[in-house]
Structures are given as structure tokens and as C-alpha cells.
Amino acid sequence: MTLEEHARAARLQAYVEYSGFAVGCALETEDGAIITGCNIENASYGATICAERVALVKAVSEGHRRFRRLVICTEAAKHSTPCGLCRQALSEFCGPELAIMLCSATPGKLPTQSYRFGDLYPHPFDRASLAQ
Ligand code: THU
């Protein structure tokens, strides 16, 4: 299965009772493992977690800390990039060369778009920011 296919399969597990907006993603580690995530909503709204952070916390909790590619898939009419909270969370473990690929849940609906993480999030708050 390709990384895109893993992201599409993960999207089918999305729990989207409130927005109906299902997101799936697949994170590829430096050693080739694939960790998936989907968004999981909550009646409180604020306790909702995005697909990207689900994949990231699953990966880190299983001992993975270095990543090569992240594929995100939705059924939206226009591709959307990861939210600010997910960009900041990813920046803790992913360098500017991480490839972020946006694909459609329906193959061929939209062309896949690729970004370099450093272009999407050029100035993360990082450990150097804590220096006083
Ligand atoms: N969502 C994600 O899973 N990833 C993003 O990058 C943006 C938004 C989810 C959160 C919520 O469940 C739904 O999409 C609508 O915001």
C-alpha cells in the first residue's frame, strides 16, 4: 500500500460527529514505518484532536522521532494545509525538509500537492525561543 492509500484508509476511521469533515493522514518515519491518524471530535469541541496530531502522538509514543513524509487526505473541494496547532506540534520532531503531501480521498479528484514543511511553517517556536 502507498502512503496515500494508508492516509485514505485512516480517514475512514475519522470520528466527525460535529463537523462531518473527515481527515486521514499517514506519517512515514525515517526507517520506513508508517503511522496513521484520523481526526477525533468531541462534544466539547475543544477536546477535538486533528488527524496530524493523532499520527504524531501515536508515532512518538511508539518510539519514532524522525520523519520523512506526511500525507494528509480529505474530500474537500480544495486542499487544506495542517492547522497552526498541528504545525507547531510537528515542528518539535520534524525538520524543514519534511515533505507534506495533500491528496484527495477520492483518487484523481484533485492533483496531489506537495509542500516542504519549512515553507509552510518557517518560524516555529522552538527550544531556542526559550532562551532568556
Ligand atoms: N482537522 C484536522 O484533522 N486536521 C487539520 O489540519 C485541520 C482540521 C479536523 C479538526 C476537526 O475535526 C475538523 O477537521 C474540522 O475542523
Short mmCIF file of C-alpha atoms and ligand atoms in Angstrom, two decimals:
data_model
loop_
_atom_site.label_atom_id
_atom_site.label_comp_id
_atom_site.label_asym_id
_atom_site.label_seq_id
_atom_site.Cartn_x
_atom_site.Cartn_y
_atom_site.Cartn_z
CA MET A 1 0.00 0.00 0.00
CA THR A 2 1.24 3.50 -0.79
CA LEU A 3 1.40 6.27 1.82
CA GLU A 4 -1.62 7.89 0.12
CA GLU A 5 -3.60 4.66 0.42
CA HIS A 6 -2.74 4.44 4.13
CA ALA A 7 -3.99 8.03 4.62
CA ARG A 8 -7.22 7.25 2.76
CA ALA A 9 -7.81 4.12 4.85
CA ALA A 10 -7.14 6.05 8.09
CA ARG A 11 -9.68 8.70 7.07
CA LEU A 12 -12.41 6.05 7.12
CA GLN A 13 -11.89 5.81 10.91
CA ALA A 14 -12.41 9.56 11.47
CA TYR A 15 -14.91 10.37 14.24
CA VAL A 16 -16.52 13.54 12.90
CA GLU A 17 -19.88 13.81 14.62
CA TYR A 18 -19.87 17.62 14.64
CA SER A 19 -18.12 18.90 11.51
CA GLY A 20 -18.59 15.95 9.18
CA PHE A 21 -15.10 16.86 7.86
CA ALA A 22 -13.08 13.63 7.85
CA VAL A 23 -9.28 13.81 7.67
CA GLY A 24 -6.83 10.93 7.37
CA CYS A 25 -3.10 11.05 7.37
CA ALA A 26 -0.06 8.80 7.18
CA LEU A 27 3.32 9.69 8.63
CA GLU A 28 6.38 7.91 7.30
CA THR A 29 9.28 7.51 9.71
CA GLU A 30 12.91 7.78 8.74
CA ASP A 31 13.23 3.99 8.84
CA GLY A 32 10.16 3.45 6.62
CA ALA A 33 7.47 2.66 9.21
CA ILE A 34 4.01 4.11 8.54
CA ILE A 35 1.87 5.53 11.35
CA THR A 36 -1.64 6.72 10.54
CA GLY A 37 -4.09 9.13 12.16
CA CYS A 38 -7.62 10.45 11.77
CA ASN A 39 -9.42 13.34 13.42
CA ILE A 40 -11.38 12.51 16.56
CA GLU A 41 -14.00 15.06 17.55
CA ASN A 42 -15.58 15.68 20.92
CA ALA A 43 -18.89 17.16 22.09
CA SER A 44 -16.86 19.80 23.94
CA TYR A 45 -15.38 20.79 20.54
CA GLY A 46 -12.16 21.94 22.26
CA ALA A 47 -11.11 18.36 23.04
CA THR A 48 -11.14 17.52 19.32
CA ILE A 49 -7.79 16.34 18.00
CA CYS A 50 -6.68 16.67 14.39
CA ALA A 51 -5.55 13.71 12.32
CA GLU A 52 -1.97 15.02 12.12
CA ARG A 53 -1.52 15.21 15.90
CA VAL A 54 -3.11 11.78 16.35
CA ALA A 55 -0.49 10.32 13.99
CA LEU A 56 2.32 12.28 15.66
CA VAL A 57 1.45 11.22 19.22
CA LYS A 58 0.93 7.62 18.14
CA ALA A 59 4.34 7.66 16.44
CA VAL A 60 6.26 9.29 19.29
CA SER A 61 4.58 7.08 21.87
CA GLU A 62 5.78 4.07 19.87
CA GLY A 63 9.38 5.32 19.80
CA HIS A 64 9.52 7.14 16.44
CA ARG A 65 11.01 10.62 16.44
CA ARG A 66 12.29 11.23 12.92
CA PHE A 67 10.02 11.53 9.90
CA ARG A 68 10.32 11.82 6.13
CA ARG A 69 6.83 12.37 4.71
CA LEU A 70 3.31 13.18 5.84
CA VAL A 71 0.33 12.56 3.58
CA ILE A 72 -2.98 14.21 4.51
CA CYS A 73 -6.21 13.35 2.79
CA THR A 74 -9.66 14.94 2.81
CA GLU A 75 -12.67 15.03 0.50
CA ALA A 76 -12.65 18.84 0.37
CA ALA A 77 -13.16 20.76 -2.87
CA LYS A 78 -9.82 22.48 -2.25
CA HIS A 79 -6.78 21.09 -0.41
CA SER A 80 -6.21 22.47 3.06
CA THR A 81 -2.88 22.61 4.88
CA PRO A 82 -2.37 21.50 8.53
CA CYS A 83 -3.72 23.88 11.17
CA GLY A 84 -1.36 26.07 13.21
CA LEU A 85 -1.52 23.84 16.28
CA CYS A 86 -0.50 20.79 14.22
CA ARG A 87 2.31 22.71 12.52
CA GLN A 88 3.71 23.69 15.90
CA ALA A 89 3.34 20.13 17.25
CA LEU A 90 5.04 18.70 14.15
CA SER A 91 7.88 21.24 14.41
CA GLU A 92 9.05 19.62 17.65
CA PHE A 93 10.03 16.46 15.75
CA CYS A 94 10.11 17.38 12.05
CA GLY A 95 12.71 19.46 10.28
CA PRO A 96 12.07 21.87 7.39
CA GLU A 97 12.67 19.10 4.83
CA LEU A 98 9.66 17.02 5.89
CA ALA A 99 7.51 16.54 2.77
CA ILE A 100 3.82 17.29 3.30
CA MET A 101 1.57 15.91 0.60
CA LEU A 102 -2.11 16.81 0.31
CA CYS A 103 -4.28 14.30 -1.52
CA SER A 104 -7.94 13.67 -2.20
CA ALA A 105 -9.87 10.89 -0.55
CA THR A 106 -11.23 10.10 -4.00
CA PRO A 107 -8.21 9.27 -6.15
CA GLY A 108 -7.86 11.73 -9.04
CA LYS A 109 -10.39 14.27 -7.70
CA LEU A 110 -7.65 16.89 -7.18
CA PRO A 111 -3.99 16.67 -8.09
CA THR A 112 -1.78 15.91 -5.09
CA GLN A 113 0.04 19.00 -3.82
CA SER A 114 3.42 18.81 -2.12
CA TYR A 115 4.97 21.26 0.28
CA ARG A 116 8.19 21.47 2.23
CA PHE A 117 7.36 21.79 5.92
CA GLY A 118 9.85 24.66 6.26
CA ASP A 119 7.86 26.64 3.69
CA LEU A 120 4.54 26.05 5.48
CA TYR A 121 5.93 26.86 8.93
CA PRO A 122 9.14 28.85 8.64
CA HIS A 123 9.46 30.26 12.17
CA PRO A 124 8.39 27.67 14.76
CA PHE A 125 8.57 28.35 18.45
CA ASP A 126 11.40 26.03 19.47
CA ARG A 127 13.82 25.31 22.31
CA ALA A 128 15.97 28.29 21.25
CA SER A 129 12.93 30.52 21.76
CA LEU A 130 13.04 29.64 25.47
CA ALA A 131 16.50 31.17 25.97
CA GLN A 132 16.42 34.16 28.34
N1 THU B 1 -8.79 18.94 11.14
C1 THU B 1 -7.76 18.04 11.02
O1 THU B 1 -7.90 16.87 11.36
N2 THU B 1 -6.61 18.49 10.51
C2 THU B 1 -6.35 19.78 10.12
O2 THU B 1 -5.23 20.11 9.72
C3 THU B 1 -7.43 20.77 10.17
C4 THU B 1 -8.70 20.34 10.78
C5 THU B 1 -10.07 18.47 11.69
C6 THU B 1 -10.42 19.02 13.03
C7 THU B 1 -11.93 18.89 13.02
O3 THU B 1 -12.29 17.57 13.41
C8 THU B 1 -12.31 19.07 11.55
O4 THU B 1 -11.12 18.84 10.82
C9 THU B 1 -12.87 20.44 11.20
O5 THU B 1 -12.02 21.45 11.66
#
